[in-house]
PDB file of C-alpha atoms and ligand atoms in Angstrom:
ATOM      1  CA  MET A 682     -96.832  23.055  -2.902  1.00 54.00           C
ATOM      2  CA  ILE A 683     -93.945  21.292  -1.252  1.00 64.00           C
ATOM      3  CA  PHE A 684     -94.513  18.334   0.993  1.00 69.00           C
ATOM      4  CA  PHE A 685     -91.864  17.781   3.624  1.00 84.00           C
ATOM      5  CA  PHE A 686     -92.769  14.186   4.150  1.00 88.00           C
ATOM      6  CA  GLY A 687     -94.421  11.443   2.166  1.00 88.00           C
ATOM      7  CA  THR A 688     -93.499   8.530  -0.039  1.00 90.00           C
ATOM      8  CA  ARG A 689     -91.149   8.335  -2.962  1.00 89.00           C
ATOM      9  CA  ALA A 690     -90.042   5.460  -5.157  1.00 90.00           C
ATOM     10  CA  SER A 691     -86.746   4.499  -6.691  1.00 91.00           C
ATOM     11  CA  LYS A 692     -85.829   1.702  -9.057  1.00 93.00           C
ATOM     12  CA  ILE A 693     -83.955  -1.014  -7.203  1.00 92.00           C
ATOM     13  CA  LYS A 694     -83.596  -3.762  -9.823  1.00 94.00           C
ATOM     14  CA  GLU A 695     -84.204  -4.824 -13.403  1.00 95.00           C
ATOM     15  CA  ARG A 696     -84.619  -8.497 -14.223  1.00 95.00           C
ATOM     16  CA  LYS A 697     -85.597 -10.570 -17.243  1.00 95.00           C
ATOM     17  CA  LEU A 698     -88.731 -12.686 -17.043  1.00 94.00           C
ATOM     18  CA  ARG A 699     -88.000 -16.072 -18.554  1.00 92.00           C
ATOM     19  CA  ARG A 700     -90.506 -18.463 -20.104  1.00 92.00           C
ATOM     20  CA  THR A 701     -93.031 -15.752 -20.867  1.00 94.00           C
ATOM     21  CA  THR A 702     -94.904 -14.628 -23.942  1.00 94.00           C
ATOM     22  CA  CYS A 703     -96.113 -11.090 -24.646  1.00 95.00           C
ATOM     23  CA  LEU A 704     -99.869 -11.030 -25.141  1.00 93.00           C
ATOM     24  CA  TYR A 705     -99.608  -8.239 -27.681  1.00 94.00           C
ATOM     25  CA  CYS A 706     -96.738  -9.204 -29.963  1.00 96.00           C
ATOM     26  CA  GLN A 707     -96.294 -12.836 -29.005  1.00 94.00           C
ATOM     27  CA  SER A 708     -92.547 -12.336 -28.447  1.00 94.00           C
ATOM     28  CA  GLN A 709     -90.868 -14.917 -26.254  1.00 94.00           C
ATOM     29  CA  ASP A 710     -88.885 -13.962 -23.161  1.00 94.00           C
ATOM     30  CA  SER A 711     -89.005 -10.290 -24.079  1.00 95.00           C
ATOM     31  CA  PHE A 712     -90.016  -8.923 -20.691  1.00 96.00           C
ATOM     32  CA  THR A 713     -87.845  -6.844 -18.418  1.00 96.00           C
ATOM     33  CA  VAL A 714     -89.398  -6.265 -15.040  1.00 96.00           C
ATOM     34  CA  SER A 715     -88.371  -3.138 -13.167  1.00 96.00           C
ATOM     35  CA  THR A 716     -88.821  -3.281  -9.422  1.00 95.00           C
ATOM     36  CA  TYR A 717     -89.292  -0.042  -7.536  1.00 95.00           C
ATOM     37  CA  GLY A 718     -88.940   0.343  -3.797  1.00 93.00           C
ATOM     38  CA  ASN A 719     -91.216   2.898  -2.174  1.00 92.00           C
ATOM     39  CA  TYR A 720     -89.952   4.535   0.936  1.00 90.00           C
ATOM     40  CA  PHE A 721     -91.134   7.090   3.417  1.00 89.00           C
ATOM     41  CA  HIS A 722     -89.168  10.324   3.435  1.00 88.00           C
ATOM     42  CA  PHE A 723     -89.094  13.156   5.882  1.00 84.00           C
ATOM     43  CA  PHE A 724     -87.449  16.329   4.598  1.00 83.00           C
ATOM     44  CA  TRP A 725     -86.191  14.211   1.690  1.00 82.00           C
ATOM     45  CA  ILE A 726     -84.307  11.925   4.041  1.00 82.00           C
ATOM     46  CA  PRO A 727     -85.391   8.330   3.351  1.00 86.00           C
ATOM     47  CA  MET A 728     -86.668   7.034   6.663  1.00 85.00           C
ATOM     48  CA  PHE A 729     -87.835   3.472   6.098  1.00 86.00           C
ATOM     49  CA  PRO A 730     -88.811   1.259   3.146  1.00 88.00           C
ATOM     50  CA  LEU A 731     -92.433   0.571   2.234  1.00 90.00           C
ATOM     51  CA  TRP A 732     -93.984  -1.643  -0.443  1.00 91.00           C
ATOM     52  CA  LYS A 733     -92.377  -2.694  -3.726  1.00 93.00           C
ATOM     53  CA  LYS A 734     -93.860  -2.157  -7.177  1.00 94.00           C
ATOM     54  CA  HIS A 735     -93.167  -4.177 -10.328  1.00 95.00           C
ATOM     55  CA  ILE A 736     -93.620  -2.974 -13.897  1.00 96.00           C
ATOM     56  CA  ALA A 737     -92.845  -5.201 -16.845  1.00 96.00           C
ATOM     57  CA  GLU A 738     -92.031  -3.971 -20.326  1.00 96.00           C
ATOM     58  CA  CYS A 739     -91.841  -5.948 -23.514  1.00 96.00           C
ATOM     59  CA  SER A 740     -88.586  -5.090 -25.262  1.00 95.00           C
ATOM     60  CA  HIS A 741     -90.140  -5.859 -28.616  1.00 95.00           C
ATOM     61  CA  CYS A 742     -93.456  -3.962 -28.680  1.00 96.00           C
ATOM     62  CA  LYS A 743     -92.677  -1.647 -25.732  1.00 95.00           C
ATOM     63  CA  LYS A 744     -96.022  -2.433 -24.112  1.00 95.00           C
ATOM     64  CA  SER A 745     -95.752  -2.067 -20.370  1.00 95.00           C
ATOM     65  CA  TYR A 746     -97.685  -4.122 -17.863  1.00 96.00           C
ATOM     66  CA  ALA A 747     -98.654  -3.019 -14.381  1.00 95.00           C
ATOM     67  CA  PHE A 748     -98.410  -5.759 -11.768  1.00 95.00           C
ATOM     68  CA  ALA A 749    -102.183  -6.252 -11.856  1.00 95.00           C
ATOM     69  CA  GLU A 750    -101.944  -7.088 -15.563  1.00 94.00           C
ATOM     70  CA  PHE A 751     -99.265  -9.764 -15.149  1.00 95.00           C
ATOM     71  CA  THR A 752    -100.268 -13.092 -16.687  1.00 95.00           C
ATOM     72  CA  PRO A 753     -99.989 -16.224 -14.516  1.00 95.00           C
ATOM     73  CA  GLU A 754     -96.793 -17.224 -16.306  1.00 94.00           C
ATOM     74  CA  MET A 755     -95.279 -13.771 -15.678  1.00 95.00           C
ATOM     75  CA  LEU A 756     -96.189 -14.075 -11.996  1.00 96.00           C
ATOM     76  CA  LYS A 757     -94.608 -17.463 -11.837  1.00 95.00           C
ATOM     77  CA  SER A 758     -91.461 -16.283 -13.594  1.00 95.00           C
ATOM     78  CA  LEU A 759     -91.235 -13.330 -11.214  1.00 95.00           C
ATOM     79  CA  GLU A 760     -91.530 -15.678  -8.275  1.00 94.00           C
ATOM     80  CA  VAL A 761     -88.641 -17.728  -9.633  1.00 94.00           C
ATOM     81  CA  GLU A 762     -86.575 -14.550 -10.052  1.00 93.00           C
ATOM     82  CA  ASN A 763     -87.462 -13.449  -6.515  1.00 92.00           C
ATOM     83  CA  ASN A 764     -86.059 -16.707  -5.191  1.00 93.00           C
ATOM     84  CA  THR A 765     -82.880 -16.805  -7.256  1.00 92.00           C
ATOM     85  CA  ASN A 766     -82.141 -13.121  -7.822  1.00 90.00           C
ATOM     86  CA  PRO A 767     -84.202 -11.121  -5.323  1.00 90.00           C
ATOM     87  CA  ALA A 768     -84.642  -7.333  -5.568  1.00 88.00           C
ATOM     88  CA  LYS A 769     -83.202  -6.351  -2.234  1.00 87.00           C
ATOM     89  CA  ARG A 770     -83.869  -2.901  -0.929  1.00 84.00           C
ATOM     90  CA  PRO A 771     -80.775  -0.729  -0.941  1.00 82.00           C
ATOM     91  CA  LEU A 772     -79.441   0.075   2.492  1.00 78.00           C
ATOM     92  CA  TRP A 773     -79.935   3.803   2.085  1.00 80.00           C
ATOM     93  CA  GLN A 774     -83.718   3.423   2.031  1.00 78.00           C
ATOM     94  CA  SER A 775     -83.733   2.139   5.583  1.00 74.00           C
ATOM     95  CA  SER A 776     -80.737   4.003   6.937  1.00 72.00           C
ATOM     96  CA  GLY A 777     -82.641   7.308   7.098  1.00 74.00           C
ATOM     97  CA  CYS A 778     -83.605   6.808  10.715  1.00 76.00           C
ATOM     98  CA  LEU A 779     -79.988   6.123  11.589  1.00 80.00           C
ATOM     99  CA  ILE A 780     -78.765   9.164   9.679  1.00 79.00           C
ATOM    100  CA  LEU A 781     -81.300  11.301  11.516  1.00 76.00           C
ATOM    101  CA  VAL A 782     -80.328   9.898  14.899  1.00 84.00           C
ATOM    102  CA  LEU A 783     -76.682  10.526  14.042  1.00 88.00           C
ATOM    103  CA  PHE A 784     -77.519  14.051  12.944  1.00 87.00           C
ATOM    104  CA  PHE A 785     -79.302  14.805  16.234  1.00 90.00           C
ATOM    105  CA  ILE A 786     -76.413  13.371  18.223  1.00 93.00           C
ATOM    106  CA  ILE A 787     -74.005  15.652  16.344  1.00 93.00           C
ATOM    107  CA  VAL A 788     -76.201  18.728  16.759  1.00 92.00           C
ATOM    108  CA  PHE A 789     -76.741  17.927  20.411  1.00 91.00           C
ATOM    109  CA  SER A 790     -73.051  17.480  21.151  1.00 91.00           C
ATOM    110  CA  LEU A 791     -72.193  20.630  19.199  1.00 90.00           C
ATOM    111  CA  SER A 792     -74.698  22.660  21.193  1.00 89.00           C
ATOM    112  CA  ILE A 793     -73.367  21.269  24.476  1.00 87.00           C
ATOM    113  CA  PHE A 794     -69.883  22.095  23.253  1.00 84.00           C
ATOM    114  CA  GLY A 795     -71.079  25.585  22.255  1.00 81.00           C
ATOM    115  CA  VAL A 796     -72.577  26.239  25.683  1.00 78.00           C
ATOM    116  CA  TYR A 797     -69.349  25.167  27.367  1.00 74.00           C
ATOM    117  CA  SER A 798     -67.052  27.189  25.159  1.00 72.00           C
ATOM    118  CA  ARG A 799     -69.311  30.213  25.445  1.00 65.00           C
ATOM    119  CA  SER A 800     -69.376  30.159  29.233  1.00 60.00           C
ATOM    120  CA  GLY A 801     -65.633  29.564  29.101  1.00 55.00           C
ATOM    121  CA  ASP A 802     -64.784  32.657  27.093  1.00 53.00           C
ATOM    122  CA  THR A 803     -66.570  35.144  29.327  1.00 52.00           C
ATOM    123  CA  ASN A 804     -64.989  34.352  32.670  1.00 51.00           C
ATOM    124  CA  ASN A 805     -64.953  31.797  35.450  1.00 53.00           C
ATOM    125  CA  THR A 806     -67.350  33.700  37.652  1.00 49.00           C
ATOM    126  CA  ALA A 807     -69.781  33.900  34.725  1.00 47.00           C
ATOM    127  CA  ASP A 808     -72.492  32.043  36.561  1.00 59.00           C
ATOM    128  CA  ILE A 809     -72.580  34.519  39.392  1.00 75.00           C
ATOM    129  CA  ASP A 810     -72.144  37.642  37.283  1.00 83.00           C
ATOM    130  CA  PRO A 811     -75.098  39.768  38.424  1.00 87.00           C
ATOM    131  CA  ARG A 812     -74.971  41.762  35.204  1.00 90.00           C
ATOM    132  CA  LYS A 813     -76.424  38.773  33.377  1.00 90.00           C
ATOM    133  CA  GLU A 814     -79.519  38.933  35.530  1.00 90.00           C
ATOM    134  CA  TRP A 815     -79.840  42.666  34.984  1.00 92.00           C
ATOM    135  CA  LEU A 816     -79.525  42.236  31.246  1.00 93.00           C
ATOM    136  CA  ASP A 817     -82.031  39.383  31.176  1.00 92.00           C
ATOM    137  CA  ALA A 818     -84.438  41.467  33.245  1.00 92.00           C
ATOM    138  CA  ASP A 819     -84.023  44.397  30.839  1.00 93.00           C
ATOM    139  CA  LEU A 820     -84.504  42.139  27.842  1.00 93.00           C
ATOM    140  CA  LYS A 821     -87.852  41.130  29.331  1.00 92.00           C
ATOM    141  CA  LYS A 822     -88.872  44.789  29.501  1.00 90.00           C
ATOM    142  CA  VAL A 823     -88.602  45.201  25.743  1.00 91.00           C
ATOM    143  CA  ALA A 824     -92.166  45.934  24.720  1.00 89.00           C
ATOM    144  CA  LYS A 825     -94.400  47.582  22.200  1.00 87.00           C
ATOM    145  CA  LEU A 826     -94.596  51.292  22.807  1.00 83.00           C
ATOM    146  CA  THR A 827     -97.896  52.505  24.107  1.00 78.00           C
ATOM    147  CA  LYS A 828     -99.104  56.075  24.100  1.00 73.00           C
ATOM    148  CA  ASN A 829     -97.675  58.227  26.928  1.00 70.00           C
ATOM    149  CA  HIS A 830     -94.700  55.908  27.161  1.00 72.00           C
ATOM    150  CA  LYS A 831     -92.124  57.107  29.675  1.00 75.00           C
ATOM    151  CA  ASP A 832     -89.179  55.946  27.643  1.00 80.00           C
ATOM    152  CA  SER A 833     -88.687  59.039  25.501  1.00 84.00           C
ATOM    153  CA  ILE A 834     -85.576  57.749  23.729  1.00 87.00           C
ATOM    154  CA  SER A 835     -87.528  54.715  22.568  1.00 88.00           C
ATOM    155  CA  THR A 836     -90.407  56.910  21.443  1.00 87.00           C
ATOM    156  CA  SER A 837     -88.146  59.159  19.369  1.00 88.00           C
ATOM    157  CA  LEU A 838     -86.264  56.138  18.140  1.00 89.00           C
ATOM    158  CA  LYS A 839     -89.440  54.484  16.960  1.00 89.00           C
ATOM    159  CA  SER A 840     -90.523  57.422  14.826  1.00 87.00           C
ATOM    160  CA  CYS A 841     -87.041  57.624  13.329  1.00 89.00           C
ATOM    161  CA  VAL A 842     -86.839  53.867  12.683  1.00 87.00           C
ATOM    162  CA  ASP A 843     -90.375  53.793  11.223  1.00 85.00           C
ATOM    163  CA  TYR A 844     -89.186  56.413   8.750  1.00 84.00           C
ATOM    164  CA  GLU A 845     -85.805  54.871   7.920  1.00 81.00           C
ATOM    165  CA  ILE A 846     -86.534  51.169   7.704  1.00 77.00           C
ATOM    166  CA  VAL A 847     -87.333  50.124   4.139  1.00 67.00           C
ATOM    167  CA  SER A 848     -87.934  46.410   4.225  1.00 69.00           C
ATOM    168  CA  GLY A 849     -90.849  44.070   4.661  1.00 72.00           C
ATOM    169  CA  VAL A 850     -90.684  44.421   8.430  1.00 79.00           C
ATOM    170  CA  ASP A 851     -93.868  45.476  10.177  1.00 82.00           C
ATOM    171  CA  THR A 852     -92.587  48.484  12.119  1.00 84.00           C
ATOM    172  CA  GLU A 853     -95.684  48.593  14.318  1.00 84.00           C
ATOM    173  CA  ASN A 854     -94.643  45.295  15.888  1.00 85.00           C
ATOM    174  CA  ILE A 855     -91.100  46.334  16.732  1.00 90.00           C
ATOM    175  CA  GLU A 856     -90.584  46.434  20.499  1.00 92.00           C
ATOM    176  CA  TYR A 857     -88.261  48.859  22.243  1.00 92.00           C
ATOM    177  CA  TYR A 858     -86.469  49.487  25.485  1.00 93.00           C
ATOM    178  CA  SER A 859     -83.758  51.948  26.384  1.00 92.00           C
ATOM    179  CA  LYS A 860     -81.754  52.626  29.487  1.00 92.00           C
ATOM    180  CA  GLN A 861     -79.099  55.121  30.480  1.00 90.00           C
ATOM    181  CA  ASN A 862     -76.080  54.482  32.669  1.00 89.00           C
ATOM    182  CA  ALA A 863     -74.060  57.712  33.052  1.00 86.00           C
ATOM    183  CA  ASN A 864     -73.092  58.512  29.466  1.00 89.00           C
ATOM    184  CA  LYS A 865     -73.777  55.021  28.212  1.00 92.00           C
ATOM    185  CA  LEU A 866     -76.975  54.211  26.383  1.00 93.00           C
ATOM    186  CA  LEU A 867     -78.488  50.751  26.067  1.00 94.00           C
ATOM    187  CA  ILE A 868     -80.932  50.191  23.222  1.00 94.00           C
ATOM    188  CA  LEU A 869     -82.820  46.910  23.090  1.00 95.00           C
ATOM    189  CA  LEU A 870     -85.140  45.996  20.247  1.00 93.00           C
ATOM    190  CA  ARG A 871     -87.245  43.024  19.418  1.00 93.00           C
ATOM    191  CA  ILE A 872     -88.178  42.457  15.780  1.00 91.00           C
ATOM    192  CA  LYS A 873     -90.252  39.310  15.660  1.00 88.00           C
ATOM    193  CA  ASP A 874     -90.365  39.142  11.861  1.00 86.00           C
ATOM    194  CA  ILE A 875     -86.652  39.862  11.388  1.00 86.00           C
ATOM    195  CA  LYS A 876     -86.577  36.671   9.326  1.00 85.00           C
ATOM    196  CA  LYS A 877     -88.001  38.721   6.476  1.00 84.00           C
ATOM    197  CA  ILE A 878     -84.637  40.462   6.269  1.00 84.00           C
ATOM    198  CA  GLU A 879     -81.745  38.379   4.986  1.00 84.00           C
ATOM    199  CA  PRO A 880     -79.065  37.853   7.659  1.00 83.00           C
ATOM    200  CA  LYS A 881     -76.466  39.790   5.667  1.00 82.00           C
ATOM    201  CA  PHE A 882     -78.722  42.868   5.568  1.00 83.00           C
ATOM    202  CA  ARG A 883     -79.751  42.707   9.230  1.00 86.00           C
ATOM    203  CA  LYS A 884     -76.718  44.644  10.373  1.00 86.00           C
ATOM    204  CA  ASP A 885     -78.100  47.625   8.445  1.00 88.00           C
ATOM    205  CA  ILE A 886     -80.634  47.977  11.263  1.00 89.00           C
ATOM    206  CA  LEU A 887     -77.734  48.756  13.587  1.00 91.00           C
ATOM    207  CA  GLU A 888     -76.623  51.527  11.265  1.00 91.00           C
ATOM    208  CA  ILE A 889     -80.156  52.932  11.183  1.00 91.00           C
ATOM    209  CA  LEU A 890     -80.302  52.889  14.985  1.00 92.00           C
ATOM    210  CA  GLU A 891     -76.928  54.598  15.303  1.00 92.00           C
ATOM    211  CA  ASP A 892     -77.980  57.286  12.844  1.00 92.00           C
ATOM    212  CA  CYS A 893     -81.240  57.781  14.707  1.00 92.00           C
ATOM    213  CA  ILE A 894     -79.533  58.094  18.095  1.00 92.00           C
ATOM    214  CA  TYR A 895     -77.095  60.543  16.563  1.00 90.00           C
ATOM    215  CA  GLN A 896     -80.050  62.666  15.453  1.00 90.00           C
ATOM    216  CA  ILE A 897     -81.957  62.301  18.732  1.00 88.00           C
ATOM    217  CA  ASP A 898     -78.992  62.973  21.007  1.00 88.00           C
ATOM    218  CA  SER A 899     -78.369  66.514  19.862  1.00 85.00           C
ATOM    219  CA  GLN A 900     -76.805  67.413  23.234  1.00 85.00           C
ATOM    220  CA  LYS A 901     -74.181  64.677  22.741  1.00 86.00           C
ATOM    221  CA  GLN A 902     -75.175  63.240  26.083  1.00 87.00           C
ATOM    222  CA  PHE A 903     -74.147  59.682  25.214  1.00 89.00           C
ATOM    223  CA  ASP A 904     -70.710  58.618  24.166  1.00 89.00           C
ATOM    224  CA  SER A 905     -71.183  54.848  24.230  1.00 91.00           C
ATOM    225  CA  LEU A 906     -73.938  52.961  22.550  1.00 94.00           C
ATOM    226  CA  TYR A 907     -74.880  49.371  23.416  1.00 95.00           C
ATOM    227  CA  ILE A 908     -77.367  47.871  20.975  1.00 95.00           C
ATOM    228  CA  GLY A 909     -79.006  44.479  21.227  1.00 95.00           C
ATOM    229  CA  ILE A 910     -81.600  43.229  18.740  1.00 94.00           C
ATOM    230  CA  LYS A 911     -83.698  40.191  19.387  1.00 93.00           C
ATOM    231  CA  GLY A 912     -85.526  38.200  16.770  1.00 91.00           C
ATOM    232  CA  LYS A 913     -88.472  36.018  17.608  1.00 88.00           C
ATOM    233  CA  TRP A 914     -86.474  33.650  19.809  1.00 88.00           C
ATOM    234  CA  ASN A 915     -82.938  34.842  20.390  1.00 90.00           C
ATOM    235  CA  THR A 916     -80.609  37.783  20.180  1.00 92.00           C
ATOM    236  CA  VAL A 917     -79.474  38.214  16.575  1.00 92.00           C
ATOM    237  CA  LEU A 918     -77.390  41.384  16.579  1.00 93.00           C
ATOM    238  CA  VAL A 919     -75.192  43.026  19.170  1.00 94.00           C
ATOM    239  CA  ARG A 920     -72.950  46.040  18.873  1.00 94.00           C
ATOM    240  CA  THR A 921     -71.093  47.809  21.668  1.00 94.00           C
ATOM    241  CA  PRO A 922     -68.270  50.373  21.520  1.00 92.00           C
ATOM    242  CA  THR A 923     -65.712  47.559  21.677  1.00 92.00           C
ATOM    243  CA  GLN A 924     -67.405  44.416  20.395  1.00 91.00           C
ATOM    244  CA  GLU A 925     -69.958  43.299  17.877  1.00 90.00           C
ATOM    245  CA  ASP A 926     -71.773  40.214  16.743  1.00 90.00           C
ATOM    246  CA  ILE A 927     -73.376  41.145  13.456  1.00 89.00           C
ATOM    247  CA  ARG A 928     -73.642  37.933  11.488  1.00 86.00           C
ATOM    248  CA  GLY A 929     -77.371  38.284  12.038  1.00 81.00           C
ATOM    249  CA  ARG A 930     -78.101  34.787  13.344  1.00 84.00           C
ATOM    250  CA  PHE A 931     -77.145  33.976  16.914  1.00 89.00           C
ATOM    251  CA  ALA A 932     -75.477  36.821  18.731  1.00 91.00           C
ATOM    252  CA  ASP A 933     -73.933  36.674  22.185  1.00 93.00           C
ATOM    253  CA  LYS A 934     -76.163  38.983  24.225  1.00 93.00           C
ATOM    254  CA  TYR A 935     -73.650  39.018  27.071  1.00 93.00           C
ATOM    255  CA  LYS A 936     -71.394  41.219  24.981  1.00 93.00           C
ATOM    256  CA  LEU A 937     -73.749  43.947  26.260  1.00 94.00           C
ATOM    257  CA  LEU A 938     -72.730  43.397  29.891  1.00 93.00           C
ATOM    258  CA  PRO A 939     -70.115  46.211  30.006  1.00 92.00           C
ATOM    259  CA  PHE A 940     -73.045  48.616  29.784  1.00 93.00           C
ATOM    260  CA  TYR A 941     -73.744  47.860  33.446  1.00 91.00           C
ATOM    261  CA  GLY A 942     -70.120  48.290  34.429  1.00 87.00           C
ATOM    262  CA  ASN A 943     -66.934  46.331  34.288  1.00 80.00           C
ATOM    263  CA  ASP A 944     -66.813  43.286  36.441  1.00 64.00           C
ATOM    264  CA  SER A 945     -63.517  42.270  37.946  1.00 59.00           C
ATOM    265  CA  PRO A 946     -62.671  39.432  40.305  1.00 50.00           C
ATOM    266  CA  ASN A 947     -61.265  41.903  42.838  1.00 49.00           C
ATOM    267  CA  ARG A 948     -64.236  44.164  42.833  1.00 51.00           C
ATOM    268  CA  PRO A 949     -67.281  42.167  41.808  1.00 52.00           C
ATOM    269  CA  LEU A 950     -70.444  44.082  41.118  1.00 58.00           C
ATOM    270  CA  THR A 951     -73.128  43.339  43.611  1.00 59.00           C
ATOM    271  CA  LYS A 952     -75.511  46.192  43.011  1.00 60.00           C
ATOM    272  CA  GLN A 953     -76.881  47.412  39.748  1.00 64.00           C
ATOM    273  CA  PRO A 954     -75.573  50.889  38.975  1.00 60.00           C
ATOM    274  CA  ASP A 955     -78.164  53.608  39.090  1.00 58.00           C
ATOM    275  CA  THR A 956     -79.342  53.238  35.582  1.00 55.00           C
ATOM    276  CA  LEU A 957     -82.182  55.429  34.542  1.00 54.00           C
ATOM    277  CA  LEU A 958     -85.087  55.389  32.248  1.00 54.00           C
ATOM    278  CA  ILE A 959     -84.833  58.516  30.173  1.00 51.00           C
ATOM    279  CA  GLU A 960     -87.790  60.719  30.922  1.00 43.00           C
TER     280      GLU A 960
HETATM  281 ZN1   ZN B1063     -94.667  -7.409 -26.832  1.00 52.30          ZN
END
């Protein structure tokens, strides 16, 4: 079992104990005391230092002494050493908090930067693009298929996907939604346990879906396919006739917007096109 937090120790100093005698072999000044610094770690990042531990070893008879076994003269000698040559804790044991704070600052600024650059590369009217609302509304409609579901494409798709998918994914928990806009078809899926599939293999799901639609659409009704696959939290795969985001981690769901129509500054979309549920 792996613990993500707890205490660890590391040796911080070795010193000789002068004016001491080993109780076992009677050697003089033969002790080396190793001082260990315990520290608290979180995900193996040292956060802050805790207590110190001293272990003495006789270089002659190799007998080691825990701190509780130190003789009064060993204690005294250690005290002298602590005053003249102290075992200071290394900086890294206490810098963990700082490293973590720094890490969060970097992640935070990167995500802010990401949000800005992402909204920048769609277009300037991105915030008022109504297609985003339509897409977000459709993404909310992705659901488990119940019996007598109206969405016949999703129903056929599910039986095809259930048959084709050969991974640890629980196909019963895959959620579906499909929508038609003229000869365009939007397929939205949610696979909560997509984590069970390695990112590099996730794009295979797109291929399965395309194959399945090809089989289902025997009339060749659709000529453009827009596929979006959500994981537990975010969209992980997107493929449209012109764009794709198939790294299998964080995909830009707004690449699906052309399904609803092309926005242009001269002729902004104000009304959702008459998209249909396939019945
Ligand atoms: Zn000894």
